[in-house]
Tab-separated table of C-alpha atoms in Angstrom:
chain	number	residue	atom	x	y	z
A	1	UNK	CA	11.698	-10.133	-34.386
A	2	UNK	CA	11.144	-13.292	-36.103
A	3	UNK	CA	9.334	-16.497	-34.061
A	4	UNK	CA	12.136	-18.712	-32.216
A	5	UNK	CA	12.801	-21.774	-33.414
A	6	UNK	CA	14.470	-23.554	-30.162
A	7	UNK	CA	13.247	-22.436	-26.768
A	8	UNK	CA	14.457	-23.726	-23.563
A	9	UNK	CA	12.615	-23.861	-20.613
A	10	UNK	CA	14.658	-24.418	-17.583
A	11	UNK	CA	12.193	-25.166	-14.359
A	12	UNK	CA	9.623	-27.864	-14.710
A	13	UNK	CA	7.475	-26.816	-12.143
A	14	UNK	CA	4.014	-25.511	-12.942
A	15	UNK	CA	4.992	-22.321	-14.309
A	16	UNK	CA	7.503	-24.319	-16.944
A	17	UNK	CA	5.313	-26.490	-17.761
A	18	UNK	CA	2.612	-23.706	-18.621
A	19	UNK	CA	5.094	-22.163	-20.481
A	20	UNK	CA	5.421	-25.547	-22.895
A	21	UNK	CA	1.688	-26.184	-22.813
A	22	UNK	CA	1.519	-22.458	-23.920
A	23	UNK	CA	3.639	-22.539	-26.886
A	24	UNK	CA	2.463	-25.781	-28.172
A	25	UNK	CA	-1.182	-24.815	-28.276
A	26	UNK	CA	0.028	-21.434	-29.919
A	27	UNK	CA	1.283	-23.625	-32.801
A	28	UNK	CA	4.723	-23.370	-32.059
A	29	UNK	CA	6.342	-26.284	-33.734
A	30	UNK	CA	10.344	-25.382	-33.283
A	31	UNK	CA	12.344	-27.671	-30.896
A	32	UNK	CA	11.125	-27.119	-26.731
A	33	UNK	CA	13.965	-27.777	-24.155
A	34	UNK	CA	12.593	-28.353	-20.477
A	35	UNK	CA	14.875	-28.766	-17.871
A	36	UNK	CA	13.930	-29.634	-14.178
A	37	UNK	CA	16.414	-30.266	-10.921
A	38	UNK	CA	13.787	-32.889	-9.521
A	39	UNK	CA	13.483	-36.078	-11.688
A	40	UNK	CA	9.745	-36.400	-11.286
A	41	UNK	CA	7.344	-35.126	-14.051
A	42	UNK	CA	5.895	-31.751	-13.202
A	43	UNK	CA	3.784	-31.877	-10.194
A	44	UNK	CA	1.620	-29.785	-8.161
A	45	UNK	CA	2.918	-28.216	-5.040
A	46	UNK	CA	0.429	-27.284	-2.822
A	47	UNK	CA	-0.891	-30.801	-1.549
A	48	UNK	CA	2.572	-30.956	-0.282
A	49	UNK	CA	1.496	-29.064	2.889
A	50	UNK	CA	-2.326	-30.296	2.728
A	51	UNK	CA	-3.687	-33.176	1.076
A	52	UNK	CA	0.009	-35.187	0.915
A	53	UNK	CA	0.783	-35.044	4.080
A	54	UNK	CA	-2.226	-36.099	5.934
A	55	UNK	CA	-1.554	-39.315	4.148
A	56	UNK	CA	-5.092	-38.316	2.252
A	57	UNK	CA	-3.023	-38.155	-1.017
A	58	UNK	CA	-0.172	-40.227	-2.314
A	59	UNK	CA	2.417	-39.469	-4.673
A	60	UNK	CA	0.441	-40.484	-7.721
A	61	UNK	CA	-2.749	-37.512	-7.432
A	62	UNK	CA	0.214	-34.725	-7.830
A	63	UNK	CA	1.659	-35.004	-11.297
A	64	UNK	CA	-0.059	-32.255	-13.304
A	65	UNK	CA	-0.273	-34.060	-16.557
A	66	UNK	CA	0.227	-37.369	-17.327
A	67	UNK	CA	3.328	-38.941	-18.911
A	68	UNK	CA	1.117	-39.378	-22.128
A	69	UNK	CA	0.177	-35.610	-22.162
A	70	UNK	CA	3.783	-35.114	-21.377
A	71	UNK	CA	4.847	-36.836	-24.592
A	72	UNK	CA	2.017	-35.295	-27.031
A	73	UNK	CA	4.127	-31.927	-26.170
A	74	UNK	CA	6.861	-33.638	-28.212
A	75	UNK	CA	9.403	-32.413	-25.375
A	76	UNK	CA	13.318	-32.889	-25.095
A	77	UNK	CA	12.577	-33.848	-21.515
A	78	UNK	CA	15.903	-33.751	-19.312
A	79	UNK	CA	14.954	-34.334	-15.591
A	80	UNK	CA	16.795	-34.638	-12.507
A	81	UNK	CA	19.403	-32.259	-14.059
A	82	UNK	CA	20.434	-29.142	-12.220
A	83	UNK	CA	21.359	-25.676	-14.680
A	84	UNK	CA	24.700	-24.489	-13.522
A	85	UNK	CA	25.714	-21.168	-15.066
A	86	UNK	CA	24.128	-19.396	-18.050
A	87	UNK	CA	26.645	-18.586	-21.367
A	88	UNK	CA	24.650	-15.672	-22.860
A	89	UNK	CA	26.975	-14.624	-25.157
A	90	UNK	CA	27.008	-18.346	-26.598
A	91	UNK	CA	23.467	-18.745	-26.062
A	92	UNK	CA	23.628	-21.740	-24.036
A	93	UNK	CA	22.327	-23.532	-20.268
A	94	UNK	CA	24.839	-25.390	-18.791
A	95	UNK	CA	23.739	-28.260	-16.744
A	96	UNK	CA	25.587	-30.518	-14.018
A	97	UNK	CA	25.851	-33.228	-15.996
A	98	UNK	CA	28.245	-31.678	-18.172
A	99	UNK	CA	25.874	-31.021	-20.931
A	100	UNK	CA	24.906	-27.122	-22.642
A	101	UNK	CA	21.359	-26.738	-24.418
A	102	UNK	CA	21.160	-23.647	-26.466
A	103	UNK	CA	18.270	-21.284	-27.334
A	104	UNK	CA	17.092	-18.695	-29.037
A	105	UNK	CA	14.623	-17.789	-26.328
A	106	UNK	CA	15.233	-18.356	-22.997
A	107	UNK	CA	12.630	-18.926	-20.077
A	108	UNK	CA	13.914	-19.134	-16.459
A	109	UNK	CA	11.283	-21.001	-14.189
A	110	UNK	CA	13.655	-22.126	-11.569
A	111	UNK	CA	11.306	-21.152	-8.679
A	112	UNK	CA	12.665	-20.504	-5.111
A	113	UNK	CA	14.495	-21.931	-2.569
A	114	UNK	CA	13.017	-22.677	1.143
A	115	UNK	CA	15.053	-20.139	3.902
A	116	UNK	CA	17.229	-22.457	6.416
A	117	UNK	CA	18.160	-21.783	9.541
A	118	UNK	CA	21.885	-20.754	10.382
A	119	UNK	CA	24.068	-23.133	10.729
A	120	UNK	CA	21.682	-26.030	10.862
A	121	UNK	CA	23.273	-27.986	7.614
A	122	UNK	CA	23.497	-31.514	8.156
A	123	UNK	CA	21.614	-32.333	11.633
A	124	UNK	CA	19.171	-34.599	11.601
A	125	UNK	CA	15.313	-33.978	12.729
A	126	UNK	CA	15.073	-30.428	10.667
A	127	UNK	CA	13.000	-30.331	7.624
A	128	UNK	CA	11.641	-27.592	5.194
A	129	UNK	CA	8.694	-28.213	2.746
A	130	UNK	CA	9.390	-27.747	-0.824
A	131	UNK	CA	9.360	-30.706	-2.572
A	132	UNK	CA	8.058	-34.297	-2.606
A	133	UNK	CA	10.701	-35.805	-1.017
A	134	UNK	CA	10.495	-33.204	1.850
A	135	UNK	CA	6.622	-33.795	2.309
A	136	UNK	CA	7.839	-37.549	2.692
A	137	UNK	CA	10.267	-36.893	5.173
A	138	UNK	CA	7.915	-34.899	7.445
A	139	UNK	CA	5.242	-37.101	6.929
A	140	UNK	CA	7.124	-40.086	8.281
A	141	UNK	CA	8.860	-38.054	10.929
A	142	UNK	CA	4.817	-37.084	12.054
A	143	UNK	CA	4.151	-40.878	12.421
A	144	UNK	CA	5.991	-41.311	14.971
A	145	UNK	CA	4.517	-38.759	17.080
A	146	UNK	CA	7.228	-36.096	17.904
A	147	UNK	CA	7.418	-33.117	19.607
A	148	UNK	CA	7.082	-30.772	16.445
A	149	UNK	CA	8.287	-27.124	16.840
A	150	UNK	CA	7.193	-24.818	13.594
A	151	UNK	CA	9.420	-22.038	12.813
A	152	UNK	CA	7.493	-19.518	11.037
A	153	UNK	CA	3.531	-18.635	10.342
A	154	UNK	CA	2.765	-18.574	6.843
A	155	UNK	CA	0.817	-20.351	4.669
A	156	UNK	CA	3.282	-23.583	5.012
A	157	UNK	CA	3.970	-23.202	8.705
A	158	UNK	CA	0.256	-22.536	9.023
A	159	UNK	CA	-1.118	-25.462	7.341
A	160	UNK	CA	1.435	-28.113	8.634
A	161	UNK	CA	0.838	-27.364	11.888
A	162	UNK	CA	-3.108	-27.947	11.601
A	163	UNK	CA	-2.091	-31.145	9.731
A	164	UNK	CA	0.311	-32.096	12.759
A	165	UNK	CA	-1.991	-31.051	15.155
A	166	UNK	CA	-5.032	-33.724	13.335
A	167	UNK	CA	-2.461	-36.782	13.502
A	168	UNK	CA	-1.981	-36.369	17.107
A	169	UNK	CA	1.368	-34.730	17.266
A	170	UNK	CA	2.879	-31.636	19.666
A	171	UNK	CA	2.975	-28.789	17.892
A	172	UNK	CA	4.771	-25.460	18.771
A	173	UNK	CA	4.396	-22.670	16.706
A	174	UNK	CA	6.838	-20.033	16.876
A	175	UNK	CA	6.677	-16.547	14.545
A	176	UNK	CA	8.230	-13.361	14.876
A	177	UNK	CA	5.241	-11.260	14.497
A	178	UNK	CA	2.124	-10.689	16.391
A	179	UNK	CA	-0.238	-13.539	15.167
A	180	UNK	CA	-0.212	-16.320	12.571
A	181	UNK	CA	-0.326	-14.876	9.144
A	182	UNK	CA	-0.924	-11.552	10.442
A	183	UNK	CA	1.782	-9.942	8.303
A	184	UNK	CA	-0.587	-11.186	5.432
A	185	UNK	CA	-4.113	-10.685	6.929
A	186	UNK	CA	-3.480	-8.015	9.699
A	187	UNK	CA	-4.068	-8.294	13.052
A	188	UNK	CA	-7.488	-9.147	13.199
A	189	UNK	CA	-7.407	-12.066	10.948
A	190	UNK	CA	-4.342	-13.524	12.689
A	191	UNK	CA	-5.691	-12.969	16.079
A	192	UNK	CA	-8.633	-15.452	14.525
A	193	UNK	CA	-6.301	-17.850	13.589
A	194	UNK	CA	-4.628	-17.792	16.613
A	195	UNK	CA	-6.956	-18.350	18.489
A	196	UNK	CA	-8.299	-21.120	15.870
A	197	UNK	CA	-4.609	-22.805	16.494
A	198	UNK	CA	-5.056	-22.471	20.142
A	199	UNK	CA	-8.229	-23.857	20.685
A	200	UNK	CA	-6.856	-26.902	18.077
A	201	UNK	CA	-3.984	-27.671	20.563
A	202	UNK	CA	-1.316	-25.932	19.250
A	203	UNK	CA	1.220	-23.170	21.509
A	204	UNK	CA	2.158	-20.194	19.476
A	205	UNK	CA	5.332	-18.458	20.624
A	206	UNK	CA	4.315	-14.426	19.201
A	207	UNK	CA	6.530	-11.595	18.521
A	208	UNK	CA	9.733	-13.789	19.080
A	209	UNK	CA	12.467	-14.905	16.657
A	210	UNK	CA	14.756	-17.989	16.724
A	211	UNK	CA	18.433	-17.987	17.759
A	212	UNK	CA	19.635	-21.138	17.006
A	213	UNK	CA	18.591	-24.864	16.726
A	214	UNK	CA	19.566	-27.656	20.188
A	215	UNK	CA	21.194	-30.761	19.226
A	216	UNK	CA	22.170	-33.759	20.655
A	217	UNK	CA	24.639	-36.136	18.683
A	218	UNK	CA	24.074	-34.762	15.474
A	219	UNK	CA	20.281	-34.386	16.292
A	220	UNK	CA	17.748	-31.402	16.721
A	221	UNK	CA	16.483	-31.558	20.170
A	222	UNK	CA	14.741	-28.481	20.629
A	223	UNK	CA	15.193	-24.417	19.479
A	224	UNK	CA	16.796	-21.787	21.304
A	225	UNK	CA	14.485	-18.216	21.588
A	226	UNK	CA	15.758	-14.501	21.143
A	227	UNK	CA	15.035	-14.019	24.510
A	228	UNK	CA	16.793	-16.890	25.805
A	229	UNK	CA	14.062	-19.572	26.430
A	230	UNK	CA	14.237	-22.861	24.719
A	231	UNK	CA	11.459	-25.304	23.048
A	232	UNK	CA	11.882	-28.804	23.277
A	233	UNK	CA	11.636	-30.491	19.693
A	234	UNK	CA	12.381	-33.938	18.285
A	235	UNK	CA	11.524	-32.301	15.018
A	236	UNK	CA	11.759	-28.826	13.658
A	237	UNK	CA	9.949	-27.586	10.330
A	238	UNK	CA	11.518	-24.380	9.390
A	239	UNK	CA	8.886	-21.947	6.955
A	240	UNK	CA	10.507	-18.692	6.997
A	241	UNK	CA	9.821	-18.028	3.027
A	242	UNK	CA	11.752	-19.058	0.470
A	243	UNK	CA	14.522	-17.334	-1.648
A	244	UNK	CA	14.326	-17.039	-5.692
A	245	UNK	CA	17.081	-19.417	-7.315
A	246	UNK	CA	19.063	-17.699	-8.981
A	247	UNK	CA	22.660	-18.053	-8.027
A	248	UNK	CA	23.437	-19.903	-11.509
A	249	UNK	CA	22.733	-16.993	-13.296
A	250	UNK	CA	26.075	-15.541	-11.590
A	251	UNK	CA	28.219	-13.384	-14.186
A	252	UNK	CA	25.990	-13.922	-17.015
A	253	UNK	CA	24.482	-10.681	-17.639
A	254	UNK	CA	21.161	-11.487	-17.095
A	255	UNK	CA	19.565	-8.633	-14.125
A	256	UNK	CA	19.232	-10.603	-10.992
A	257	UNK	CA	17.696	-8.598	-7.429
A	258	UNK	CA	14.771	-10.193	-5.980
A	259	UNK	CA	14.479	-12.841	-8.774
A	260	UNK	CA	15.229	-11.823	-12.243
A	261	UNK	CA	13.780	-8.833	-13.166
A	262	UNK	CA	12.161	-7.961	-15.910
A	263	UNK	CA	9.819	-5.517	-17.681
A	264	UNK	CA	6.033	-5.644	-17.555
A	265	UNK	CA	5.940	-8.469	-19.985
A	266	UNK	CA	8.082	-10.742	-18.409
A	267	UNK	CA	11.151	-10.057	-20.899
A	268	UNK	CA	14.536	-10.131	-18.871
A	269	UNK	CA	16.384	-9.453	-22.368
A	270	UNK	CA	18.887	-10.881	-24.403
A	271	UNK	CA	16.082	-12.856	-25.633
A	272	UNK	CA	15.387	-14.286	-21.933
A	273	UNK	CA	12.317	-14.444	-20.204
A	274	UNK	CA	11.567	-15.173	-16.642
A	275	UNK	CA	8.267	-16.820	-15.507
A	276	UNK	CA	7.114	-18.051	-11.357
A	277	UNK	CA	8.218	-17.901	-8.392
A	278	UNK	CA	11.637	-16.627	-9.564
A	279	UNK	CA	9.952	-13.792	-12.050
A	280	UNK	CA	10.201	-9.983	-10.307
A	281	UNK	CA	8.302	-7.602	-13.202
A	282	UNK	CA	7.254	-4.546	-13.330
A	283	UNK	CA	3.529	-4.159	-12.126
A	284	UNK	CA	1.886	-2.079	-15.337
A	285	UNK	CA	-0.418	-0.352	-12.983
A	286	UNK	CA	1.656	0.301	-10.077
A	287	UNK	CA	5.093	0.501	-11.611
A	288	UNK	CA	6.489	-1.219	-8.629
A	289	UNK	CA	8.286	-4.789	-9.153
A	290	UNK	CA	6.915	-7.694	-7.582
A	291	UNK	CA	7.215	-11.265	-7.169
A	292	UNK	CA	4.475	-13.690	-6.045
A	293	UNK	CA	5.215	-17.157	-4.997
A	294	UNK	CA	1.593	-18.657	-5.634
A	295	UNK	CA	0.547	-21.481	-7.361
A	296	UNK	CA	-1.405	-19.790	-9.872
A	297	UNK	CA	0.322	-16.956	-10.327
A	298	UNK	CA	3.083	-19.473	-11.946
A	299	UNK	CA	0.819	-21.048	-14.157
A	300	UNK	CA	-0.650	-17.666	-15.656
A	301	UNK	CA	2.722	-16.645	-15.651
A	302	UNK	CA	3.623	-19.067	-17.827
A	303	UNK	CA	1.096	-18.886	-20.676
A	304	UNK	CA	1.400	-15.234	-20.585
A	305	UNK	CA	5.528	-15.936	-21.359
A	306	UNK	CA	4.344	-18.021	-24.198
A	307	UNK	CA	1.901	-15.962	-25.723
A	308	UNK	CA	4.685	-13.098	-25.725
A	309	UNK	CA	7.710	-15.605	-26.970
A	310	UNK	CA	5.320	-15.586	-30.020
A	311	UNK	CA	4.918	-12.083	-30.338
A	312	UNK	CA	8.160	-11.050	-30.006
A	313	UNK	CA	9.436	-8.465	-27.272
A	314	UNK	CA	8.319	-5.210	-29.271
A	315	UNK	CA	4.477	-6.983	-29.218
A	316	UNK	CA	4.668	-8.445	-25.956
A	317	UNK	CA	1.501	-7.841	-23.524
A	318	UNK	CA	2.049	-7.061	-20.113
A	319	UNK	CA	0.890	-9.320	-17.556
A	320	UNK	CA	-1.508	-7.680	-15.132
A	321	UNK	CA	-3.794	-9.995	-13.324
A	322	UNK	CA	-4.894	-10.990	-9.615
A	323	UNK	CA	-2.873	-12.501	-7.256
A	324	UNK	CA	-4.625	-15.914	-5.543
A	325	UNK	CA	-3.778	-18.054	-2.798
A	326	UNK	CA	-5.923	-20.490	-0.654
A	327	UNK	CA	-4.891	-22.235	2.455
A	328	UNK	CA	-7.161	-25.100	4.528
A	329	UNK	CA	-6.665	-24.948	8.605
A	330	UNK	CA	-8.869	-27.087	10.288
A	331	UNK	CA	-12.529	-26.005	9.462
A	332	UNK	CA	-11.707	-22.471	7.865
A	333	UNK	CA	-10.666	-21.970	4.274
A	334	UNK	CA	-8.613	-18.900	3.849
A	335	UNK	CA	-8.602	-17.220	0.704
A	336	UNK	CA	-6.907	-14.303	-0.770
A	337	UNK	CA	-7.382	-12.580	-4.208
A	338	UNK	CA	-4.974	-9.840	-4.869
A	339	UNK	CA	-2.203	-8.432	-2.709
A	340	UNK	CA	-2.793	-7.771	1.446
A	341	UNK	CA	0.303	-7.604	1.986
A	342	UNK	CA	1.098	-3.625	3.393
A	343	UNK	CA	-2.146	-2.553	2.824
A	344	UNK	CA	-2.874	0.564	5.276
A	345	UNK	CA	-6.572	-0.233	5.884
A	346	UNK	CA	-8.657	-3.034	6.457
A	347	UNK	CA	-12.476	-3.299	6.667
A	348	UNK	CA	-14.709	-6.706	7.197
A	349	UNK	CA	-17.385	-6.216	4.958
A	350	UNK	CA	-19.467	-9.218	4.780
A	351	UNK	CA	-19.752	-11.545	8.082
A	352	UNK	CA	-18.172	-11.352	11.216
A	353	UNK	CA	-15.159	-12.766	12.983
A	354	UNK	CA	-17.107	-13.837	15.934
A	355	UNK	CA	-18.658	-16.186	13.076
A	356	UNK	CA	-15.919	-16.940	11.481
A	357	UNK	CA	-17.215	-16.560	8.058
A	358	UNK	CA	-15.969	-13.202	6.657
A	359	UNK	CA	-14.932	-10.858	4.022
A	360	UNK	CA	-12.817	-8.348	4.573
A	361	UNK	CA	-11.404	-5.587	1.941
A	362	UNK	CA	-7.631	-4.201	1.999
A	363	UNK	CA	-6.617	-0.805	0.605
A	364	UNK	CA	-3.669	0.787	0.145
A	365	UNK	CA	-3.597	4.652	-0.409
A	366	UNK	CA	-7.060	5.552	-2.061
A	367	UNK	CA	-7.613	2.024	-3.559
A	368	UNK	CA	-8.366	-1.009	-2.854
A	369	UNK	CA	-5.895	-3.472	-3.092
A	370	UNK	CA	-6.642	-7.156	-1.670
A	371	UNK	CA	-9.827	-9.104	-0.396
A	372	UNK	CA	-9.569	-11.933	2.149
A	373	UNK	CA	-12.452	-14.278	3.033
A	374	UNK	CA	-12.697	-17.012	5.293
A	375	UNK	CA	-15.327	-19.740	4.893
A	376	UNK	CA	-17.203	-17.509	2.593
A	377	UNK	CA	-15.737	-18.303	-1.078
A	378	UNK	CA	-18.308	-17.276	-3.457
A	379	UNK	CA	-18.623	-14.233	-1.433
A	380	UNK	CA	-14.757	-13.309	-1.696
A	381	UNK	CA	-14.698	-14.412	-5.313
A	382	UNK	CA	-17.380	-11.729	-5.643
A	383	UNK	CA	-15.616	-9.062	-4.335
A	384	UNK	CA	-12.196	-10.307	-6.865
A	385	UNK	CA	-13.269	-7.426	-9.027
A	386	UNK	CA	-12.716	-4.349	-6.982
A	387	UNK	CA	-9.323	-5.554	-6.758
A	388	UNK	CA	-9.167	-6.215	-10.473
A	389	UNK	CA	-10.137	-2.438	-11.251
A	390	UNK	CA	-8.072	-1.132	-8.176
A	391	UNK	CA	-11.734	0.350	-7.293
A	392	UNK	CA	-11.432	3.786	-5.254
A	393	UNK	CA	-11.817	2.967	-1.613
A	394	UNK	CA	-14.890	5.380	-0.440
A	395	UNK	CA	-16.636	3.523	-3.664
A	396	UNK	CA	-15.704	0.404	-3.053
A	397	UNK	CA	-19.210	-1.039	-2.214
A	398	UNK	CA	-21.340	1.669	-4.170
A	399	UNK	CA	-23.592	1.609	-7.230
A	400	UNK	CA	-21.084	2.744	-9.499
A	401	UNK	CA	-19.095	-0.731	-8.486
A	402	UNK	CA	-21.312	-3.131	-9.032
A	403	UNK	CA	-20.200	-6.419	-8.050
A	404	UNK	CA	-20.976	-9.891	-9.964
A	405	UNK	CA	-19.018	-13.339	-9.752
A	406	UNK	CA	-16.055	-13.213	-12.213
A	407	UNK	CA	-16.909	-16.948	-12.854
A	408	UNK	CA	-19.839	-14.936	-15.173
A	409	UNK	CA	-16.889	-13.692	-17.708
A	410	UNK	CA	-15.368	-17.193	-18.432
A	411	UNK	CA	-15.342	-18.449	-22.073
A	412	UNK	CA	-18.268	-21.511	-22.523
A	413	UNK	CA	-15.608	-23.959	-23.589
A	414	UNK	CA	-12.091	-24.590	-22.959
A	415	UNK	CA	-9.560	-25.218	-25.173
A	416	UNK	CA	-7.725	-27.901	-22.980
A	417	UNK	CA	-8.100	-28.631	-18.797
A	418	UNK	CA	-6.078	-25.570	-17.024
A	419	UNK	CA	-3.544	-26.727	-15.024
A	420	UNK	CA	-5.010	-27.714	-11.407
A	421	UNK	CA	-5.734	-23.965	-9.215
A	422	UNK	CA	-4.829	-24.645	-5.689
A	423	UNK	CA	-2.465	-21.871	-4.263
């Protein structure tokens, strides 16, 4: 298969902007489409829940590149535009504003979608945090002080709840399982942050699910429990996870599931490629599809998709690496290399919770799978390469395992600044 010589890019998050870095430092020279929904220049997400909303950050620290490293990728830039459908047979993205870009490769980076609420369209007071101008809402909503109820315990629900609790505000944290994030960390980890949660001010409403949302003349005034209780709220931030968008690839062909799915390489076919938080593959190692909806997962995503463009779909590598997300709650940083989730063992093996500085390894099966640390990074990067190996669980910590800081592997020089790591 011969090297494209038009490639579209719709997404311009961080994993479609890795993509154009990507093919532009690969040589590619042909003519590079990127499409994004929002009409800012690609910007980093994470601050959204952290650094933005405190107030610590303003709009200006997000943008990953600047617009003069935007225009050295000699880009036909088409922002705040919105893909509609997909013409495969034609080759060709139509967008909303009545336009079609063709290809001859194809990369989908159209990330996901934040979960709503039934029936909650249109009132007022009930926000989800995706993008900029949802930080901004919540973060103006959170100066004035409001009752806050949380919907959900991830990493979003998580983290805007410590920020809400540090500007003075009423938080109530409500989550369908047992503890805050323990669907990610287990129970002991989420019984930690809990109680971390607790002790910061906010009530957590365990093992419960939402039924519907209070209003009052159009407005959110509090949310209605399974079991029949109700939570007073002048706001409500729903972070239930977040749905792949891909409803404008309807009818054309392309495999759609959990995201688009494609092989271990990223390759959806028809000369389509998928790359993000939208991208389900097939693990090489486990065989199993995934998708990840981390930070840096998009971004490695991404150059991997451009590497492969080059090679063609016959040469394409498949991308196998480890999973990382961070997350800042008060005084702990959480951070997690690999993949926790549904791991059937758990074992602290550095530190203590009664510290609160920890490691602890997941396995799944005979091998181990994830690492979580809290307040101990080095020590949890450390341990990153038992779950890079999949190392067998009884050997986990023995001499035939040695461990040593991945940092020790990088190259002495760079060819260009990575995109920023955060989550």
């Amino acid at each position: 298969m011969s090297i494209p010589s038009r490639v579209t890019v719709v997404g311009a998050g961080a994993a479609g902007l890795s993509v154009a870095e990507g093919l532009r430092r690969e040589g590619f020279s042909g003519r590079l489409t990127l499409v994004g929904e929002e009409e800012h220049l690609p910007y980093d997400r994470p601050p959204l829940s952290k650094q933005l909303l405190t107030g610590a950050w303003e709009p200006d620290r997000l943008p990953l590149r600047s617009g003069e490293d935007i225009e050295r990728l000699d880009l036909d830039l088409r922002l705040g535009v919105r893909a509609t459908a997909l013409d495969s047979d034609r080759r060709e993205v139509v967008l909303d504003d009545g336009s079609r870009v063709g290809y001859e490769a194809l990369v989908i980076a159209t990330g996901a979608a934040p979960r709503r609420l039934p029936e909650t369209e249109g009132i007022a007071g009930i926000h989800v945090l995706r993008t900029l101008e949802d930080a901004l809402g919540l973060r103006s909503a959170l100066g004035d002080k409001p009752r806050l109820a949380v919907v959900g315990s991830g990493f979003v629900g998580a983290e805007a709840a410590a920020v809400a609790r540090e500007l003075g505000v009423d938080v109530t944290m409500i989550t369908d399982v047992a503890a805050p994030l323990a669907d990610a960390l287990g129970v002991e980890l989420g019984a930690l942050l809990t109680e971390v949660h607790r002790e910061n001010g906010v009530r957590i409403e365990a093992g419960v699910g939402v039924e519907s949302v209070t209003t009052h003349d159009g407005h959110a005034t509090g949310v209605r429990l399974a079991d029949g209780r109700t939570i007073a709220a002048d706001a409500v931030l729903v972070g239930i996870g977040a749905v792949p968008n891909t409803a404008w690839l309807a009818g054309s062909g392309i495999p759609v599931g959990n995201g688009v799915e494609c092989d271990s390489t990223l390759y959806a076919g028809s000369g389509v490629w998928a790359a993000g938080d939208v991208a389900a593959w097939l693990h090489p190692r486990t065989g199993r599809a995934l998708r990840i909806e981390h930070r840096t997962n998009a971004a490695e995503q991404g150059l991997a998709v451009a590497r492969n463009i080059l090679a063609g779909p016959g040469r394409a590598t498949p991308f196998d690496s480890v999973p990382y997300v961070w997350s800042d709650q008060y005084d702990l940083k959480v951070q997690i290399y690999g993949q926790t989730r549904n791991a059937d063992r758990v074992e602290i093996v550095e530190g203590s919770v009664a510290d609160r500085r920890l490691v602890a390894l997941y396995g799944r099966g005979d091998r181990v799978c994830g690492v979580a640390g809290i307040n101990l990074p080095r020590a949890t990067r450390t341990h990153r390469a038992l779950v890079a190996e999949a190392a067998p669980w009884p050997n986990a910590r023995s001499e035939d395992h040695p461990l040593k800081d991945p940092a020790d592997d990088l190259p002495q020089h760079t060819v260009k600044e990575p995109l920023r790591s955060t989550s």
